[in-house]
Short mmCIF file of C-alpha atoms in Angstrom, two decimals:
data_model
loop_
_atom_site.label_atom_id
_atom_site.label_comp_id
_atom_site.label_asym_id
_atom_site.label_seq_id
_atom_site.Cartn_x
_atom_site.Cartn_y
_atom_site.Cartn_z
CA MET A 1 -26.98 22.15 12.76
CA THR A 2 -24.23 19.78 11.75
CA ARG A 3 -23.30 17.35 14.48
CA GLY A 4 -20.55 15.70 12.46
CA VAL A 5 -18.48 16.20 9.36
CA ARG A 6 -19.55 18.83 6.89
CA VAL A 7 -17.36 19.70 3.94
CA PRO A 8 -18.61 22.54 1.74
CA ARG A 9 -18.32 21.59 -1.90
CA ARG A 10 -19.08 23.29 -5.15
CA PRO A 11 -18.82 22.39 -8.81
CA GLU A 12 -15.97 24.18 -10.55
CA ALA A 13 -17.34 26.77 -12.92
CA ALA A 14 -15.70 27.08 -16.30
CA LEU A 15 -14.90 30.76 -16.84
CA ALA A 16 -14.80 31.91 -20.44
CA ALA A 17 -11.92 34.04 -21.64
CA LEU A 18 -12.85 37.68 -21.93
CA VAL A 19 -12.43 39.65 -25.13
CA ALA A 20 -11.31 43.26 -24.80
CA VAL A 21 -13.52 45.97 -26.20
CA VAL A 22 -12.83 49.64 -26.81
CA ALA A 23 -15.29 52.31 -25.74
CA ALA A 24 -15.26 56.08 -25.98
CA PRO A 25 -13.96 57.60 -22.74
CA ILE A 26 -15.00 60.76 -20.95
CA TRP A 27 -12.68 63.02 -18.99
CA VAL A 28 -13.01 63.12 -15.23
CA ALA A 29 -11.10 64.63 -12.32
CA PRO A 30 -7.31 64.31 -11.96
CA ALA A 31 -6.18 60.87 -10.81
CA ALA A 32 -4.32 62.03 -7.73
CA ALA A 33 -4.79 58.64 -6.17
CA GLN A 34 -2.75 57.01 -8.92
CA GLY A 35 0.26 58.98 -7.78
CA ARG A 36 1.08 61.26 -4.89
CA THR A 37 0.21 64.50 -6.73
CA GLY A 38 -1.65 63.29 -9.83
CA GLU A 39 1.22 64.40 -12.07
CA SER A 40 3.02 62.26 -14.57
CA SER A 41 6.74 61.57 -14.29
CA ALA A 42 7.27 64.33 -16.85
CA GLY A 43 5.57 66.85 -14.57
CA ARG A 44 2.42 67.15 -16.67
CA PRO A 45 -0.99 66.68 -15.04
CA GLY A 46 -2.13 63.06 -15.08
CA TRP A 47 -5.81 62.42 -15.79
CA ALA A 48 -7.76 59.24 -15.35
CA LEU A 49 -10.10 58.16 -18.10
CA ALA A 50 -13.26 56.89 -16.45
CA ARG A 51 -16.14 55.52 -18.49
CA THR A 52 -19.69 54.52 -17.63
CA TYR A 53 -21.38 51.62 -19.43
CA TYR A 54 -25.08 50.75 -19.32
CA VAL A 55 -26.93 47.43 -19.62
CA ASP A 56 -30.68 47.21 -20.30
CA SER A 57 -32.29 43.77 -20.58
CA VAL A 58 -35.33 45.10 -22.47
CA ARG A 59 -34.29 47.99 -24.71
CA GLY A 60 -30.55 47.43 -24.98
CA SER A 61 -28.57 46.11 -27.96
CA ASP A 62 -25.21 44.40 -27.92
CA ASP A 63 -24.41 46.20 -31.17
CA ALA A 64 -24.75 49.59 -29.44
CA ALA A 65 -21.94 51.61 -27.87
CA GLY A 66 -23.10 50.97 -24.31
CA THR A 67 -21.99 54.42 -23.19
CA SER A 68 -25.41 55.96 -22.44
CA PRO A 69 -28.84 54.75 -21.34
CA ALA A 70 -30.04 55.27 -24.92
CA THR A 71 -27.21 53.09 -26.31
CA ALA A 72 -27.17 50.45 -23.58
CA TRP A 73 -25.99 46.90 -24.11
CA ARG A 74 -28.49 44.10 -23.63
CA SER A 75 -26.76 40.90 -22.47
CA LEU A 76 -24.56 39.85 -19.59
CA ALA A 77 -22.19 38.28 -22.09
CA ARG A 78 -21.59 41.67 -23.70
CA ALA A 79 -21.24 43.38 -20.34
CA SER A 80 -18.75 40.73 -19.22
CA ARG A 81 -16.54 41.52 -22.22
CA ALA A 82 -16.21 45.19 -21.31
CA ALA A 83 -12.57 46.22 -20.91
CA LEU A 84 -13.12 48.01 -17.62
CA ARG A 85 -10.37 50.18 -16.19
CA PRO A 86 -9.85 51.76 -12.75
CA GLY A 87 -12.66 54.20 -12.01
CA ASP A 88 -15.05 52.80 -14.62
CA ARG A 89 -18.69 52.03 -13.88
CA LEU A 90 -20.91 49.28 -15.24
CA LEU A 91 -24.58 49.98 -14.49
CA LEU A 92 -27.53 47.60 -14.87
CA ARG A 93 -30.97 49.07 -15.35
CA ARG A 94 -33.36 48.69 -12.44
CA GLY A 95 -36.31 46.46 -13.22
CA GLY A 96 -34.18 44.39 -15.59
CA ARG A 97 -33.87 40.60 -15.43
CA TRP A 98 -31.08 38.47 -16.89
CA ASN A 99 -30.39 34.74 -17.05
CA GLY A 100 -26.72 33.83 -16.98
CA THR A 101 -23.46 35.05 -15.45
CA LEU A 102 -21.99 38.51 -15.07
CA HIS A 103 -18.22 37.99 -14.94
CA ILE A 104 -16.00 40.88 -13.85
CA SER A 105 -12.33 40.11 -14.47
CA ALA A 106 -10.99 43.67 -14.58
CA HIS A 107 -8.85 45.28 -11.88
CA GLY A 108 -9.48 48.60 -10.20
CA THR A 109 -7.26 50.20 -7.58
CA ALA A 110 -7.83 51.09 -3.94
CA ALA A 111 -8.29 54.74 -4.93
CA LEU A 112 -10.16 54.08 -8.18
CA PRO A 113 -12.27 50.94 -7.81
CA ILE A 114 -14.43 49.62 -10.59
CA THR A 115 -18.11 50.03 -9.70
CA VAL A 116 -20.88 47.67 -10.76
CA GLY A 117 -24.20 49.22 -9.83
CA THR A 118 -27.63 50.29 -11.00
CA TYR A 119 -29.42 53.11 -12.79
CA GLY A 120 -33.03 54.08 -13.32
CA THR A 121 -35.97 53.35 -11.03
CA GLY A 122 -37.79 50.23 -9.95
CA SER A 123 -36.77 46.92 -8.46
CA ARG A 124 -33.22 45.67 -8.24
CA PRO A 125 -31.61 44.34 -11.40
CA THR A 126 -31.94 40.57 -11.01
CA ILE A 127 -29.58 37.90 -12.34
CA SER A 128 -30.70 34.25 -12.22
CA GLY A 129 -29.90 30.93 -13.82
CA ARG A 130 -28.88 27.39 -12.92
CA ARG A 131 -26.09 27.19 -15.53
CA GLY A 132 -23.54 29.06 -13.43
CA ASP A 133 -22.91 31.39 -10.53
CA CYS A 134 -24.76 34.63 -11.20
CA VAL A 135 -22.04 37.19 -10.44
CA VAL A 136 -18.40 36.10 -10.57
CA VAL A 137 -15.59 38.51 -9.69
CA THR A 138 -12.07 37.37 -10.59
CA GLY A 139 -10.75 40.93 -10.66
CA THR A 140 -9.65 43.11 -7.75
CA HIS A 141 -10.90 46.36 -6.24
CA VAL A 142 -14.40 45.89 -7.65
CA HIS A 143 -17.35 47.39 -5.77
CA ILE A 144 -20.76 45.82 -6.47
CA THR A 145 -23.90 47.55 -5.23
CA GLY A 146 -27.64 47.13 -5.58
CA LEU A 147 -27.79 43.86 -7.54
CA ARG A 148 -29.92 40.80 -6.81
CA ALA A 149 -28.65 37.26 -7.50
CA SER A 150 -31.44 34.70 -7.27
CA ASP A 151 -31.75 30.96 -7.93
CA CYS A 152 -28.24 30.56 -9.32
CA ARG A 153 -26.45 27.26 -9.88
CA TRP A 154 -24.35 27.49 -6.73
CA ALA A 155 -23.43 30.98 -5.52
CA GLY A 156 -25.29 34.19 -6.06
CA PHE A 157 -22.05 36.16 -5.77
CA HIS A 158 -18.73 34.33 -6.14
CA LEU A 159 -15.63 36.32 -5.13
CA VAL A 160 -12.44 34.83 -6.55
CA GLY A 161 -10.34 38.01 -6.68
CA SER A 162 -9.33 40.02 -3.62
CA HIS A 163 -10.03 43.50 -2.21
CA ASN A 164 -13.59 43.51 -3.54
CA GLN A 165 -16.75 44.85 -1.90
CA LEU A 166 -20.39 43.81 -1.93
CA VAL A 167 -22.55 46.63 -0.55
CA GLY A 168 -26.33 46.63 -0.49
CA VAL A 169 -26.73 43.50 -2.59
CA TYR A 170 -29.44 40.85 -2.24
CA ALA A 171 -29.05 37.10 -2.72
CA ASP A 172 -31.75 34.47 -2.34
CA ARG A 173 -32.65 30.86 -3.32
CA ASN A 174 -29.01 29.82 -3.85
CA ILE A 175 -26.80 27.17 -2.31
CA ALA A 176 -24.58 30.04 -1.12
CA GLY A 177 -25.66 33.65 -1.17
CA VAL A 178 -22.00 34.64 -1.31
CA ALA A 179 -19.02 32.33 -1.69
CA VAL A 180 -15.51 33.66 -1.07
CA ALA A 181 -12.96 31.40 -2.76
CA PRO A 182 -9.82 30.04 -1.03
CA VAL A 183 -7.59 32.38 -3.07
CA SER A 184 -9.76 35.42 -2.25
CA ALA A 185 -8.92 37.73 0.66
CA HIS A 186 -9.50 41.19 2.09
CA ASN A 187 -13.06 41.49 0.79
CA VAL A 188 -15.91 43.41 2.44
CA ILE A 189 -19.52 42.17 2.53
CA ARG A 190 -21.55 45.03 3.95
CA ALA A 191 -25.14 46.18 4.49
CA SER A 192 -26.59 43.41 2.32
CA THR A 193 -29.44 40.91 2.63
CA PHE A 194 -29.07 37.15 2.22
CA ALA A 195 -32.49 35.52 2.42
CA ASP A 196 -33.57 31.90 2.05
CA ASN A 197 -30.40 30.55 0.52
CA ASN A 198 -31.85 27.16 1.23
CA ARG A 199 -30.56 24.65 -1.30
CA MET A 200 -28.10 21.84 -0.63
CA SER A 201 -24.88 21.28 -2.54
CA VAL A 202 -24.25 17.74 -1.31
CA ASN A 203 -27.27 15.77 -0.10
CA ASP A 204 -26.73 12.11 -0.97
CA ARG A 205 -26.75 8.68 0.68
CA THR A 206 -23.11 8.88 1.79
CA GLN A 207 -23.12 9.38 5.53
CA ARG A 208 -22.11 12.66 7.19
CA ASN A 209 -21.06 14.55 4.07
CA ASP A 210 -24.06 16.80 3.37
CA SER A 211 -23.51 20.54 2.98
CA GLY A 212 -25.22 23.62 1.67
CA ALA A 213 -27.70 26.37 2.56
CA PHE A 214 -25.06 29.00 3.27
CA GLY A 215 -25.89 32.66 3.60
CA ILE A 216 -22.18 33.47 3.37
CA LEU A 217 -19.44 30.88 2.83
CA LEU A 218 -15.91 32.04 3.64
CA ASN A 219 -13.16 29.83 2.24
CA GLY A 220 -10.68 32.74 2.16
CA ASP A 221 -8.81 34.88 4.69
CA ASP A 222 -9.06 38.37 6.18
CA ASN A 223 -12.58 39.18 5.02
CA LEU A 224 -15.00 41.56 6.77
CA VAL A 225 -18.70 40.67 7.06
CA ILE A 226 -20.48 43.66 8.58
CA GLY A 227 -23.98 45.03 8.98
CA ASN A 228 -25.84 42.38 6.99
CA VAL A 229 -29.21 40.69 7.48
CA ILE A 230 -29.03 36.91 7.00
CA THR A 231 -32.19 34.81 7.17
CA GLY A 232 -33.47 31.36 6.30
CA SER A 233 -30.16 29.55 5.69
CA ARG A 234 -31.66 26.12 6.23
CA ALA A 235 -32.42 23.09 4.05
CA ARG A 236 -33.40 19.46 4.48
CA SER A 237 -30.48 17.07 4.78
CA ARG A 238 -30.35 13.27 4.55
CA ASP A 239 -27.55 13.17 7.11
CA TYR A 240 -28.60 15.76 9.66
CA GLY A 241 -32.32 16.31 9.16
CA TYR A 242 -31.58 19.96 8.40
CA ASP A 243 -28.37 21.77 7.57
CA GLY A 244 -27.23 25.31 6.85
CA ALA A 245 -25.42 28.32 8.30
CA ALA A 246 -25.66 32.08 8.14
CA VAL A 247 -21.85 32.36 8.00
CA GLU A 248 -19.85 29.19 7.31
CA ILE A 249 -16.06 29.33 7.61
CA TYR A 250 -14.13 26.51 5.99
CA ASN A 251 -10.36 26.90 5.51
CA GLY A 252 -10.65 30.64 6.26
CA ASP A 253 -8.42 32.54 8.70
CA ARG A 254 -8.78 35.90 10.46
CA ASN A 255 -12.24 36.73 9.17
CA VAL A 256 -14.19 39.38 11.10
CA VAL A 257 -17.98 38.98 11.36
CA VAL A 258 -19.53 41.96 13.15
CA HIS A 259 -22.83 43.79 13.64
CA ASN A 260 -24.96 41.36 11.64
CA ILE A 261 -28.58 40.35 12.24
CA ALA A 262 -29.31 36.65 11.73
CA ARG A 263 -32.81 35.17 11.88
CA ASN A 264 -34.14 31.63 11.48
CA ASN A 265 -30.94 30.03 10.23
CA GLU A 266 -30.04 26.44 11.10
CA THR A 267 -26.74 27.63 12.60
CA PHE A 268 -25.28 31.10 12.87
CA THR A 269 -21.73 29.90 12.29
CA GLU A 270 -19.83 26.66 11.96
CA LEU A 271 -16.07 26.43 11.53
CA GLY A 272 -13.79 23.73 10.15
CA HIS A 273 -10.97 22.98 7.75
CA GLU A 274 -9.69 20.16 5.62
CA PRO A 275 -6.54 18.28 6.72
CA GLY A 276 -3.43 20.37 6.17
CA ARG A 277 -5.34 23.68 6.18
CA THR A 278 -6.46 26.03 8.96
CA ALA A 279 -9.49 28.03 10.05
CA SER A 280 -7.80 30.12 12.72
CA GLY A 281 -8.30 33.47 14.40
CA ASN A 282 -11.87 34.18 13.30
CA LEU A 283 -13.85 36.80 15.23
CA PHE A 284 -17.59 37.23 15.83
CA ALA A 285 -18.66 40.44 17.57
CA HIS A 286 -21.91 42.34 18.20
CA ASN A 287 -24.12 39.98 16.21
CA VAL A 288 -27.82 39.53 17.00
CA VAL A 289 -28.96 35.94 16.44
CA THR A 290 -32.57 34.76 16.79
CA SER A 291 -34.71 31.89 15.58
CA VAL A 292 -38.29 30.81 16.15
CA ARG A 293 -37.54 27.29 14.88
CA GLN A 294 -37.37 24.33 17.23
CA ARG A 295 -33.85 23.49 16.07
CA ALA A 296 -31.00 26.01 15.83
CA ALA A 297 -27.48 26.79 17.03
CA PHE A 298 -25.26 29.81 17.48
CA LEU A 299 -21.66 28.55 17.13
CA VAL A 300 -20.22 25.11 16.33
CA THR A 301 -16.49 24.40 16.43
CA ARG A 302 -14.13 21.55 17.22
CA GLY A 303 -10.77 20.61 18.68
CA PRO A 304 -7.81 18.45 17.59
CA ARG A 305 -9.55 15.10 18.01
CA HIS A 306 -11.80 15.93 15.08
CA LEU A 307 -9.43 14.67 12.40
CA ALA A 308 -11.62 15.66 9.45
CA LEU A 309 -12.31 19.31 10.33
CA GLY A 310 -10.21 20.26 13.36
CA PRO A 311 -8.58 21.72 15.26
CA VAL A 312 -10.15 25.14 14.74
CA VAL A 313 -7.88 27.46 16.71
CA GLY A 314 -8.38 30.93 18.12
CA THR A 315 -12.08 31.62 17.56
CA ILE A 316 -13.40 34.60 19.55
CA ALA A 317 -17.07 35.44 20.15
CA VAL A 318 -17.64 38.73 21.99
CA HIS A 319 -20.71 40.86 22.78
CA ASN A 320 -23.15 38.73 20.79
CA SER A 321 -26.83 38.46 21.75
CA VAL A 322 -28.50 35.11 21.05
CA HIS A 323 -32.08 33.96 21.60
CA LEU A 324 -33.07 30.47 20.40
CA PRO A 325 -36.17 29.45 22.40
CA GLY A 326 -36.77 26.13 20.62
CA ARG A 327 -36.19 22.93 22.55
CA ASP A 328 -33.66 21.33 20.16
CA THR A 329 -31.21 24.23 20.33
CA ILE A 330 -27.67 24.79 21.48
CA GLY A 331 -25.84 28.02 22.05
CA VAL A 332 -22.21 26.96 21.71
CA SER A 333 -20.82 23.53 20.81
CA CYS A 334 -17.07 23.00 21.24
CA TYR A 335 -16.17 19.33 21.06
CA ASP A 336 -13.47 16.76 20.23
CA GLY A 337 -10.87 18.44 22.42
CA CYS A 338 -12.20 21.87 23.31
CA SER A 339 -9.82 24.18 25.17
CA PRO A 340 -9.18 27.91 25.71
CA ARG A 341 -6.93 27.70 22.65
CA ILE A 342 -9.94 26.67 20.59
CA LEU A 343 -12.66 29.08 21.78
CA ARG A 344 -12.85 32.29 23.83
CA LEU A 345 -16.17 33.85 24.86
CA ARG A 346 -16.47 37.37 26.27
CA ASN A 347 -19.50 39.41 27.27
CA ASN A 348 -22.07 37.36 25.35
CA ILE A 349 -25.74 36.76 26.15
CA ILE A 350 -27.03 33.34 25.14
CA LYS A 351 -30.59 32.32 25.98
CA VAL A 352 -31.86 29.05 24.52
CA GLY A 353 -34.61 26.52 25.09
CA GLY A 354 -32.11 23.65 24.97
CA VAL A 355 -28.41 23.42 25.87
CA VAL A 356 -26.73 26.76 26.56
CA GLY A 357 -23.32 25.37 25.73
CA TYR A 358 -21.30 22.20 25.51
CA ALA A 359 -17.55 21.85 25.90
CA ASP A 360 -15.41 18.79 26.49
CA GLY A 361 -11.68 18.64 27.20
CA ALA A 362 -10.21 21.63 29.04
CA GLY A 363 -13.28 23.71 28.22
CA ILE A 364 -13.94 27.20 26.94
CA ASP A 365 -12.18 30.41 27.99
CA ASP A 366 -15.27 32.30 29.13
CA ALA A 367 -15.95 35.53 31.01
CA GLY A 368 -18.53 38.27 31.41
CA GLY A 369 -21.47 36.35 29.94
CA VAL A 370 -25.13 35.82 30.80
CA TYR A 371 -26.49 32.36 30.00
CA TRP A 372 -29.95 30.84 30.33
CA GLY A 373 -31.37 27.53 29.15
CA ARG A 374 -32.55 24.08 30.06
CA GLU A 375 -29.02 22.64 30.43
CA THR A 376 -25.48 23.98 30.75
CA LYS A 377 -22.62 21.65 29.82
CA PHE A 378 -19.60 23.91 30.14
CA ARG A 379 -17.83 25.71 32.96
CA LEU A 380 -18.66 29.40 33.33
CA GLY A 381 -15.80 31.85 33.77
CA PRO A 382 -15.27 35.04 35.79
CA ARG A 383 -18.29 37.39 36.00
CA SER A 384 -20.44 34.98 33.98
CA ILE A 385 -23.78 33.95 35.47
CA LEU A 386 -26.79 31.76 34.82
CA ALA A 387 -29.77 34.11 34.72
CA ASP A 388 -32.58 35.22 32.45
CA PRO A 389 -31.16 38.23 30.57
CA LEU A 390 -34.59 39.90 30.32
CA PHE A 391 -34.70 40.59 26.61
CA ARG A 392 -37.48 42.94 25.49
CA GLY A 393 -38.95 40.33 23.16
CA ILE A 394 -38.39 37.15 21.18
CA THR A 395 -36.46 38.98 18.48
CA ASP A 396 -35.91 42.32 20.23
CA LEU A 397 -32.76 41.57 22.19
CA ARG A 398 -32.35 44.95 23.81
CA LEU A 399 -32.28 44.75 27.59
CA ARG A 400 -35.14 45.53 29.93
CA PRO A 401 -34.45 47.54 33.09
CA GLY A 402 -33.07 45.32 35.80
CA SER A 403 -31.38 42.91 33.40
CA PRO A 404 -28.47 41.04 35.00
CA ALA A 405 -26.54 41.72 31.78
CA ILE A 406 -26.29 45.45 32.57
CA GLY A 407 -22.72 46.18 33.67
CA ARG A 408 -21.91 42.46 33.54
CA GLY A 409 -19.20 42.52 30.87
CA LEU A 410 -15.46 42.89 31.17
CA ARG A 411 -13.65 45.99 29.94
CA LEU A 412 -11.96 45.00 26.71
CA GLY A 413 -9.48 46.62 24.36
CA PRO A 414 -10.33 47.32 20.72
CA HIS A 415 -8.44 44.26 19.48
CA TRP A 416 -11.24 42.12 20.92
CA TYR A 417 -13.62 43.68 18.40
CA GLY A 418 -11.33 43.59 15.37
CA GLY A 419 -10.27 47.23 15.79
CA ALA A 420 -11.48 50.48 17.29
CA GLU A 421 -13.83 51.06 14.35
CA HIS A 422 -15.94 48.11 15.57
CA ALA A 423 -15.98 49.08 19.27
CA HIS A 424 -19.65 50.03 19.34
CA ASP A 425 -22.94 48.25 19.82
CA MET A 426 -25.62 47.47 17.23
CA THR A 427 -27.02 51.01 17.47
CA GLY A 428 -23.63 52.70 17.09
CA ARG A 429 -23.23 53.48 20.79
CA PRO A 430 -19.53 53.37 21.72
CA ILE A 431 -18.30 50.75 24.16
CA GLY A 432 -15.93 52.63 26.41
CA THR A 433 -13.64 51.45 29.19
CA ALA A 434 -14.77 53.90 31.88
CA ARG A 435 -17.15 51.29 33.29
CA ASN A 436 -17.98 47.67 32.83
CA PRO A 437 -20.08 47.40 29.67
CA ASP A 438 -23.34 45.53 29.35
CA ALA A 439 -23.06 42.00 28.03
CA GLY A 440 -24.54 41.40 24.61
CA ALA A 441 -24.86 43.36 21.40
CA TYR A 442 -26.79 46.32 22.87
CA GLN A 443 -25.66 48.81 25.49
CA SER A 444 -28.31 50.31 27.75
#
């Protein structure tokens, strides 16, 4: 947990220019999504040409056509040169391993995204290598599924373009499992696993500048992080002893982080921005955060007196369940000028072995929460109480019968959750307004 300045840094990766290639197309269904009816301006049916390319690290050949499993390409360099068009697919063979970078610079559309996925049977296709980020997307409307990015130079997956999706991917042993660039926005990171991204980017003798060990690093705006499992984002730091975060937001606005499971990370989330930038309006809802380590934190933010990283304005945390039983733990830290403008808490459960929460200044805008720990250093709001929430177990944060969290929460509109589509608990149970909901990420 960073108790001072942390500035995420990364080396700039040199991206090679891509060379267009021509491949034999196959006919697919009419491209109605390209126009209202799928007809050309001349009234003739319009058809999209969608192609599928294959990459096999063992039996492929870069001299082959790449258009069937029997004629698969071999290298990431060849795959990166593919002139992908909307609706195309690039598939990596399961069980394959590559060293290098897969660079997708092509652009799909909202209706016809480019898909990068897998074929065959066996383990996930794995891309590794310390010479660069393993998967770099500078294009738009690209959907990546099923890949593993492991032990890469900096990021496993680096999103530079916008409107891209990572679904069911796996990243481990990186500095950042996923990094979303400052120019990248409106991406979705869904149903993926980010495990033991536990390397530092900056870890030198300069005081209070260390950074690294990010499960997900959001430098961009309007991204959705939903339904992921994030574990082990933690590394040794000269400055802080340990550092790391499941979801780090630096210079990112209006990001929505919902329905994730986070285990044994140094911090669940920390927010900040460089001078002249913002990290405003970020939302954390229905996340389940646990750690068995002696040192951990849920949320770290700061006010206007933090000249290096603050003020971080408009952060909302709602219906999260947190259990950090270690002694050197803190639930929420809001310092250097905390105020309701900086942080709003609604209907959370935070149980820790250390400090439940700290706030200076005017304090936190809090309501509907259940808090339990050794110390409490902030003022509780309406319907919030200090009581043991009666979790079922150390990592099972469902509520036992008789929990004071049952019916404790305030009735909230869908905007508190980032939209009606997120107004449900971790099991999918809707959170209605007919009665006061339970606090935390699970409804009873």
